[in-house]
PDB file of C-alpha atoms in Angstrom:
ATOM      1  CA  UNK A   1      90.917 101.807  69.436  1.00 43.00           C
ATOM      2  CA  UNK A   2      93.780 102.580  71.848  1.00 46.00           C
ATOM      3  CA  UNK A   3      92.636 103.921  75.246  1.00 46.00           C
ATOM      4  CA  UNK A   4      94.333 107.289  74.723  1.00 44.00           C
ATOM      5  CA  UNK A   5      92.044 107.993  71.764  1.00 49.00           C
ATOM      6  CA  UNK A   6      88.991 107.971  74.038  1.00 50.00           C
ATOM      7  CA  UNK A   7      88.746 111.663  74.784  1.00 47.00           C
ATOM      8  CA  UNK A   8      86.444 114.279  73.324  1.00 51.00           C
ATOM      9  CA  UNK A   9      86.702 113.042  69.749  1.00 60.00           C
ATOM     10  CA  UNK A  10      83.218 111.495  69.940  1.00 64.00           C
ATOM     11  CA  UNK A  11      80.081 112.623  71.777  1.00 75.00           C
ATOM     12  CA  UNK A  12      79.205 110.722  74.926  1.00 87.00           C
ATOM     13  CA  UNK A  13      76.719 108.024  73.975  1.00 92.00           C
ATOM     14  CA  UNK A  14      75.819 105.305  76.451  1.00 95.00           C
ATOM     15  CA  UNK A  15      74.932 101.661  75.949  1.00 95.00           C
ATOM     16  CA  UNK A  16      73.492  99.595  78.798  1.00 95.00           C
ATOM     17  CA  UNK A  17      73.608  95.806  79.065  1.00 95.00           C
ATOM     18  CA  UNK A  18      70.895  94.529  81.390  1.00 92.00           C
ATOM     19  CA  UNK A  19      68.831  97.638  80.732  1.00 92.00           C
ATOM     20  CA  UNK A  20      65.602  96.217  82.183  1.00 90.00           C
ATOM     21  CA  UNK A  21      67.150  94.988  85.440  1.00 89.00           C
ATOM     22  CA  UNK A  22      67.170  96.827  88.754  1.00 86.00           C
ATOM     23  CA  UNK A  23      70.485  98.593  88.261  1.00 88.00           C
ATOM     24  CA  UNK A  24      70.332  98.839  84.477  1.00 91.00           C
ATOM     25  CA  UNK A  25      66.924 100.505  84.432  1.00 92.00           C
ATOM     26  CA  UNK A  26      68.112 102.993  87.060  1.00 91.00           C
ATOM     27  CA  UNK A  27      71.109 103.875  84.893  1.00 92.00           C
ATOM     28  CA  UNK A  28      68.892 104.337  81.832  1.00 93.00           C
ATOM     29  CA  UNK A  29      66.550 106.562  83.838  1.00 92.00           C
ATOM     30  CA  UNK A  30      69.358 108.692  85.235  1.00 90.00           C
ATOM     31  CA  UNK A  31      70.880 109.149  81.784  1.00 92.00           C
ATOM     32  CA  UNK A  32      67.509 110.306  80.518  1.00 91.00           C
ATOM     33  CA  UNK A  33      67.131 112.743  83.415  1.00 92.00           C
ATOM     34  CA  UNK A  34      70.554 114.243  82.711  1.00 91.00           C
ATOM     35  CA  UNK A  35      70.171 114.395  78.944  1.00 92.00           C
ATOM     36  CA  UNK A  36      72.802 111.716  78.241  1.00 92.00           C
ATOM     37  CA  UNK A  37      71.767 109.742  75.145  1.00 92.00           C
ATOM     38  CA  UNK A  38      71.307 105.994  75.634  1.00 93.00           C
ATOM     39  CA  UNK A  39      71.611 104.833  72.053  1.00 91.00           C
ATOM     40  CA  UNK A  40      71.974 101.087  72.558  1.00 92.00           C
ATOM     41  CA  UNK A  41      70.664  98.562  75.046  1.00 92.00           C
ATOM     42  CA  UNK A  42      70.830  94.816  75.548  1.00 91.00           C
ATOM     43  CA  UNK A  43      68.513  92.599  77.566  1.00 88.00           C
ATOM     44  CA  UNK A  44      67.869  88.895  77.941  1.00 82.00           C
ATOM     45  CA  UNK A  45      65.300  89.212  75.155  1.00 82.00           C
ATOM     46  CA  UNK A  46      67.006  91.565  72.718  1.00 84.00           C
ATOM     47  CA  UNK A  47      70.681  92.259  72.098  1.00 85.00           C
ATOM     48  CA  UNK A  48      71.316  95.669  70.603  1.00 77.00           C
ATOM     49  CA  UNK A  49      67.866  97.214  70.766  1.00 66.00           C
ATOM     50  CA  UNK A  50      67.914 100.991  70.981  1.00 61.00           C
ATOM     51  CA  UNK A  51      65.371 102.977  73.037  1.00 56.00           C
ATOM     52  CA  UNK A  52      64.760 105.414  70.187  1.00 54.00           C
ATOM     53  CA  UNK A  53      62.207 105.720  67.444  1.00 53.00           C
ATOM     54  CA  UNK A  54      62.433 103.234  64.608  1.00 57.00           C
ATOM     55  CA  UNK A  55      63.111 106.076  62.152  1.00 57.00           C
ATOM     56  CA  UNK A  56      66.424 106.952  63.816  1.00 61.00           C
ATOM     57  CA  UNK A  57      69.565 104.935  63.030  1.00 67.00           C
ATOM     58  CA  UNK A  58      71.243 103.141  65.902  1.00 69.00           C
ATOM     59  CA  UNK A  59      74.341 105.072  66.964  1.00 80.00           C
ATOM     60  CA  UNK A  60      77.050 102.890  68.533  1.00 88.00           C
ATOM     61  CA  UNK A  61      77.760 103.907  72.130  1.00 93.00           C
ATOM     62  CA  UNK A  62      81.056 105.391  73.222  1.00 94.00           C
ATOM     63  CA  UNK A  63      80.655 103.838  76.690  1.00 96.00           C
ATOM     64  CA  UNK A  64      78.945 100.538  77.517  1.00 96.00           C
ATOM     65  CA  UNK A  65      77.811  99.932  81.100  1.00 95.00           C
ATOM     66  CA  UNK A  66      77.356  96.222  81.733  1.00 94.00           C
ATOM     67  CA  UNK A  67      74.839  95.909  84.571  1.00 91.00           C
ATOM     68  CA  UNK A  68      74.022  92.262  83.886  1.00 90.00           C
ATOM     69  CA  UNK A  69      75.593  89.013  85.098  1.00 87.00           C
ATOM     70  CA  UNK A  70      79.164  87.848  84.640  1.00 87.00           C
ATOM     71  CA  UNK A  71      78.160  85.192  82.128  1.00 89.00           C
ATOM     72  CA  UNK A  72      77.251  87.958  79.648  1.00 92.00           C
ATOM     73  CA  UNK A  73      80.617  89.697  79.807  1.00 93.00           C
ATOM     74  CA  UNK A  74      82.296  87.749  76.999  1.00 94.00           C
ATOM     75  CA  UNK A  75      79.643  88.923  74.558  1.00 94.00           C
ATOM     76  CA  UNK A  76      79.810  92.478  75.893  1.00 95.00           C
ATOM     77  CA  UNK A  77      83.611  92.515  75.602  1.00 95.00           C
ATOM     78  CA  UNK A  78      83.441  91.326  72.002  1.00 95.00           C
ATOM     79  CA  UNK A  79      80.997  94.122  71.184  1.00 95.00           C
ATOM     80  CA  UNK A  80      83.206  96.762  72.829  1.00 95.00           C
ATOM     81  CA  UNK A  81      86.280  95.512  71.000  1.00 95.00           C
ATOM     82  CA  UNK A  82      84.383  95.648  67.706  1.00 94.00           C
ATOM     83  CA  UNK A  83      82.989  99.154  68.211  1.00 93.00           C
ATOM     84  CA  UNK A  84      85.781 100.741  70.264  1.00 94.00           C
ATOM     85  CA  UNK A  85      83.423 101.555  73.138  1.00 95.00           C
ATOM     86  CA  UNK A  86      84.838 101.885  76.648  1.00 96.00           C
ATOM     87  CA  UNK A  87      83.433  99.404  79.164  1.00 95.00           C
ATOM     88  CA  UNK A  88      82.233  99.799  82.756  1.00 95.00           C
ATOM     89  CA  UNK A  89      81.722  96.364  84.348  1.00 93.00           C
ATOM     90  CA  UNK A  90      79.212  96.253  87.192  1.00 89.00           C
ATOM     91  CA  UNK A  91      78.765  92.478  87.358  1.00 84.00           C
ATOM     92  CA  UNK A  92      79.859  91.070  90.699  1.00 79.00           C
ATOM     93  CA  UNK A  93      80.117  87.391  89.736  1.00 82.00           C
ATOM     94  CA  UNK A  94      82.975  87.323  87.243  1.00 84.00           C
ATOM     95  CA  UNK A  95      84.643  83.955  86.708  1.00 87.00           C
ATOM     96  CA  UNK A  96      88.390  83.698  85.987  1.00 90.00           C
ATOM     97  CA  UNK A  97      87.768  83.467  82.248  1.00 92.00           C
ATOM     98  CA  UNK A  98      85.641  86.595  82.306  1.00 92.00           C
ATOM     99  CA  UNK A  99      88.266  88.495  84.288  1.00 90.00           C
ATOM    100  CA  UNK A 100      90.854  87.414  81.719  1.00 93.00           C
ATOM    101  CA  UNK A 101      88.601  88.695  78.919  1.00 94.00           C
ATOM    102  CA  UNK A 102      88.323  92.060  80.692  1.00 94.00           C
ATOM    103  CA  UNK A 103      92.109  92.294  80.998  1.00 93.00           C
ATOM    104  CA  UNK A 104      92.555  91.419  77.337  1.00 95.00           C
ATOM    105  CA  UNK A 105      89.987  94.019  76.307  1.00 95.00           C
ATOM    106  CA  UNK A 106      91.788  96.703  78.327  1.00 95.00           C
ATOM    107  CA  UNK A 107      94.616  96.574  75.792  1.00 95.00           C
ATOM    108  CA  UNK A 108      92.187  97.963  73.207  1.00 95.00           C
ATOM    109  CA  UNK A 109      89.700 100.179  75.060  1.00 95.00           C
ATOM    110  CA  UNK A 110      89.380 101.662  78.570  1.00 95.00           C
ATOM    111  CA  UNK A 111      87.895  99.144  81.017  1.00 95.00           C
ATOM    112  CA  UNK A 112      86.684  99.930  84.533  1.00 92.00           C
ATOM    113  CA  UNK A 113      85.473  97.338  87.024  1.00 87.00           C
ATOM    114  CA  UNK A 114      82.949  99.006  89.320  1.00 86.00           C
ATOM    115  CA  UNK A 115      81.763  96.439  91.857  1.00 80.00           C
ATOM    116  CA  UNK A 116      79.758  99.077  93.729  1.00 81.00           C
ATOM    117  CA  UNK A 117      78.444 102.271  92.168  1.00 79.00           C
ATOM    118  CA  UNK A 118      77.377 103.783  95.477  1.00 78.00           C
ATOM    119  CA  UNK A 119      78.759 107.211  96.282  1.00 80.00           C
ATOM    120  CA  UNK A 120      79.460 105.906  99.793  1.00 81.00           C
ATOM    121  CA  UNK A 121      81.702 103.097  98.566  1.00 80.00           C
ATOM    122  CA  UNK A 122      84.603 105.396  97.691  1.00 82.00           C
ATOM    123  CA  UNK A 123      85.047 106.894 101.198  1.00 87.00           C
ATOM    124  CA  UNK A 124      84.339 103.476 102.716  1.00 85.00           C
ATOM    125  CA  UNK A 125      87.140 101.897 100.704  1.00 84.00           C
ATOM    126  CA  UNK A 126      89.413 104.871 101.405  1.00 87.00           C
ATOM    127  CA  UNK A 127      88.864 104.476 105.149  1.00 88.00           C
ATOM    128  CA  UNK A 128      89.824 100.802 104.929  1.00 87.00           C
ATOM    129  CA  UNK A 129      92.971 101.741 103.005  1.00 88.00           C
ATOM    130  CA  UNK A 130      93.850 104.316 105.676  1.00 90.00           C
ATOM    131  CA  UNK A 131      93.280 101.742 108.419  1.00 88.00           C
ATOM    132  CA  UNK A 132      95.717  99.342 106.750  1.00 87.00           C
ATOM    133  CA  UNK A 133      98.453 101.979 106.768  1.00 87.00           C
ATOM    134  CA  UNK A 134      97.850 102.501 110.480  1.00 89.00           C
ATOM    135  CA  UNK A 135      97.768  98.754 111.138  1.00 86.00           C
ATOM    136  CA  UNK A 136     101.074  97.994 109.442  1.00 85.00           C
ATOM    137  CA  UNK A 137     102.877 100.316 111.875  1.00 87.00           C
ATOM    138  CA  UNK A 138     101.606  98.433 114.918  1.00 87.00           C
ATOM    139  CA  UNK A 139     103.833  95.928 116.767  1.00 88.00           C
ATOM    140  CA  UNK A 140     101.344  93.175 115.964  1.00 85.00           C
ATOM    141  CA  UNK A 141      98.984  93.122 113.026  1.00 80.00           C
ATOM    142  CA  UNK A 142      95.343  93.116 114.127  1.00 80.00           C
ATOM    143  CA  UNK A 143      92.913  90.466 112.947  1.00 78.00           C
ATOM    144  CA  UNK A 144      90.387  91.899 110.492  1.00 83.00           C
ATOM    145  CA  UNK A 145      87.092  90.674 109.145  1.00 83.00           C
ATOM    146  CA  UNK A 146      84.392  92.114 106.926  1.00 83.00           C
ATOM    147  CA  UNK A 147      80.787  92.011 108.098  1.00 82.00           C
ATOM    148  CA  UNK A 148      78.093  92.802 105.536  1.00 84.00           C
ATOM    149  CA  UNK A 149      74.313  92.776 105.564  1.00 83.00           C
ATOM    150  CA  UNK A 150      71.872  92.591 102.677  1.00 76.00           C
ATOM    151  CA  UNK A 151      68.272  91.650 102.198  1.00 77.00           C
ATOM    152  CA  UNK A 152      67.399  88.043 101.388  1.00 77.00           C
ATOM    153  CA  UNK A 153      67.017  89.042  97.728  1.00 74.00           C
ATOM    154  CA  UNK A 154      70.767  89.631  97.337  1.00 74.00           C
ATOM    155  CA  UNK A 155      72.119  86.913  95.041  1.00 72.00           C
ATOM    156  CA  UNK A 156      75.857  87.013  95.663  1.00 74.00           C
ATOM    157  CA  UNK A 157      77.232  85.892  99.007  1.00 76.00           C
ATOM    158  CA  UNK A 158      79.636  87.335  99.902  1.00 80.00           C
ATOM    159  CA  UNK A 159      79.006  90.401  97.810  1.00 79.00           C
ATOM    160  CA  UNK A 160      81.619  91.841  95.481  1.00 78.00           C
ATOM    161  CA  UNK A 161      81.720  94.924  97.702  1.00 82.00           C
ATOM    162  CA  UNK A 162      82.688  92.863 100.747  1.00 81.00           C
ATOM    163  CA  UNK A 163      85.341  91.051  98.725  1.00 80.00           C
ATOM    164  CA  UNK A 164      86.696  94.375  97.465  1.00 81.00           C
ATOM    165  CA  UNK A 165      87.027  95.726 101.015  1.00 83.00           C
ATOM    166  CA  UNK A 166      88.839  92.574 102.105  1.00 82.00           C
ATOM    167  CA  UNK A 167      91.042  92.902  99.033  1.00 82.00           C
ATOM    168  CA  UNK A 168      91.970  96.466  99.976  1.00 83.00           C
ATOM    169  CA  UNK A 169      93.071  95.228 103.403  1.00 84.00           C
ATOM    170  CA  UNK A 170      95.044  92.340 101.879  1.00 84.00           C
ATOM    171  CA  UNK A 171      96.661  94.585  99.266  1.00 81.00           C
ATOM    172  CA  UNK A 172      98.666  96.408 101.936  1.00 78.00           C
ATOM    173  CA  UNK A 173      99.042  93.763 104.628  1.00 80.00           C
ATOM    174  CA  UNK A 174      99.369  90.653 102.481  1.00 79.00           C
ATOM    175  CA  UNK A 175      97.071  87.906 101.219  1.00 75.00           C
ATOM    176  CA  UNK A 176      94.962  86.445 103.973  1.00 75.00           C
ATOM    177  CA  UNK A 177      95.316  89.446 106.300  1.00 76.00           C
ATOM    178  CA  UNK A 178      91.533  89.801 106.244  1.00 79.00           C
ATOM    179  CA  UNK A 179      90.620  86.603 108.061  1.00 77.00           C
ATOM    180  CA  UNK A 180      86.984  86.238 107.074  1.00 82.00           C
ATOM    181  CA  UNK A 181      83.978  87.729 105.329  1.00 81.00           C
ATOM    182  CA  UNK A 182      80.710  87.250 107.199  1.00 78.00           C
ATOM    183  CA  UNK A 183      77.468  87.788 105.291  1.00 80.00           C
ATOM    184  CA  UNK A 184      73.966  88.213 106.689  1.00 77.00           C
ATOM    185  CA  UNK A 185      70.935  87.850 104.422  1.00 78.00           C
ATOM    186  CA  UNK A 186      67.559  88.740 105.892  1.00 79.00           C
ATOM    187  CA  UNK A 187      64.540  90.949 105.329  1.00 75.00           C
ATOM    188  CA  UNK A 188      62.703  92.207 102.309  1.00 73.00           C
ATOM    189  CA  UNK A 189      64.145  94.274  99.495  1.00 65.00           C
ATOM    190  CA  UNK A 190      64.175  97.957 100.254  1.00 61.00           C
ATOM    191  CA  UNK A 191      62.576 100.677  98.183  1.00 53.00           C
ATOM    192  CA  UNK A 192      64.717 101.492  95.187  1.00 53.00           C
ATOM    193  CA  UNK A 193      66.913 104.506  95.721  1.00 51.00           C
ATOM    194  CA  UNK A 194      67.501 106.976  92.907  1.00 48.00           C
ATOM    195  CA  UNK A 195      70.662 106.836  90.846  1.00 50.00           C
ATOM    196  CA  UNK A 196      72.812 109.927  91.233  1.00 45.00           C
ATOM    197  CA  UNK A 197      75.832 111.206  89.350  1.00 40.00           C
ATOM    198  CA  UNK A 198      79.120 111.498  91.210  1.00 35.00           C
ATOM    199  CA  UNK A 199      81.605 113.468  89.096  1.00 31.00           C
ATOM    200  CA  UNK A 200      81.811 111.451  85.856  1.00 33.00           C
ATOM    201  CA  UNK A 201      80.470 108.183  87.280  1.00 35.00           C
ATOM    202  CA  UNK A 202      76.907 106.950  87.501  1.00 31.00           C
ATOM    203  CA  UNK A 203      76.295 105.996  91.113  1.00 29.00           C
ATOM    204  CA  UNK A 204      73.644 104.080  93.054  1.00 30.00           C
ATOM    205  CA  UNK A 205      73.322 103.742  96.788  1.00 28.00           C
ATOM    206  CA  UNK A 206      72.741 100.028  97.133  1.00 29.00           C
ATOM    207  CA  UNK A 207      74.860  98.377  99.789  1.00 30.00           C
ATOM    208  CA  UNK A 208      75.270  98.581 103.515  1.00 31.00           C
ATOM    209  CA  UNK A 209      78.513  97.039 104.687  1.00 33.00           C
ATOM    210  CA  UNK A 210      81.017  97.666 107.424  1.00 31.00           C
ATOM    211  CA  UNK A 211      84.433  96.385 108.387  1.00 33.00           C
ATOM    212  CA  UNK A 212      85.243  95.304 111.947  1.00 33.00           C
ATOM    213  CA  UNK A 213      88.811  95.745 113.121  1.00 33.00           C
ATOM    214  CA  UNK A 214      90.671  96.833 116.203  1.00 35.00           C
ATOM    215  CA  UNK A 215      93.335  98.732 114.270  1.00 35.00           C
ATOM    216  CA  UNK A 216      91.172 101.829 114.037  1.00 36.00           C
ATOM    217  CA  UNK A 217      91.145 102.088 117.841  1.00 39.00           C
ATOM    218  CA  UNK A 218      94.933 102.266 118.004  1.00 42.00           C
ATOM    219  CA  UNK A 219      96.841 105.559 117.593  1.00 42.00           C
ATOM    220  CA  UNK A 220      99.423 105.717 114.789  1.00 41.00           C
ATOM    221  CA  UNK A 221     103.017 105.277 115.909  1.00 42.00           C
ATOM    222  CA  UNK A 222     104.370 108.047 113.690  1.00 43.00           C
ATOM    223  CA  UNK A 223     103.457 110.514 110.976  1.00 38.00           C
ATOM    224  CA  UNK A 224     103.252 107.795 108.340  1.00 39.00           C
ATOM    225  CA  UNK A 225     100.342 106.209 110.147  1.00 38.00           C
ATOM    226  CA  UNK A 226      98.215 109.344 109.911  1.00 37.00           C
ATOM    227  CA  UNK A 227      95.675 110.329 107.300  1.00 36.00           C
ATOM    228  CA  UNK A 228      97.077 110.620 103.786  1.00 35.00           C
TER     229      UNK A 228
END
């Protein structure tokens, strides 16, 4: 189904891959709280089980949220291509082949890669983007690095969030402008925070990260360096 056909033609039905994991179960719970039907789920034990009574037929989802690992994406992409469901990819460990599969799928259905569903990630990324526009007007480009902290339970190092922030810096100032990503892993996992809805996106506060740079301490040289 072409992306432009994904509008209000079908009711919003959600499928969740990794539905019993930390993020996936939070998404299922938030959908339930907001009255959004989750009609299809997939876990490591059952692919395509629906959290409804056995008497009800399984209704294919219109949106699939993949909250599992990157290795599962090829199967998820095949399912979305078959059913015409849009895909939100939350996996942070996508290999080149999985990224290629996501790009190929985007020719058929809407695909969004959401490396961090936290409400705070959007302004955080926007601030980094603003800092790059200030930095490129300086006589000498400042050195930038990303410093992130997670509990010892965090699997990916560096996290996809940290890589995304570095990528935002590099996008404006060129590859390699962000010199390093430093990751700290220590402490116990924190108490799970509730999933919240931010506009049309399911969001979860999950990551603390910050970017260190001297550019933010420098005044812009002209109007272009100001806030957008």
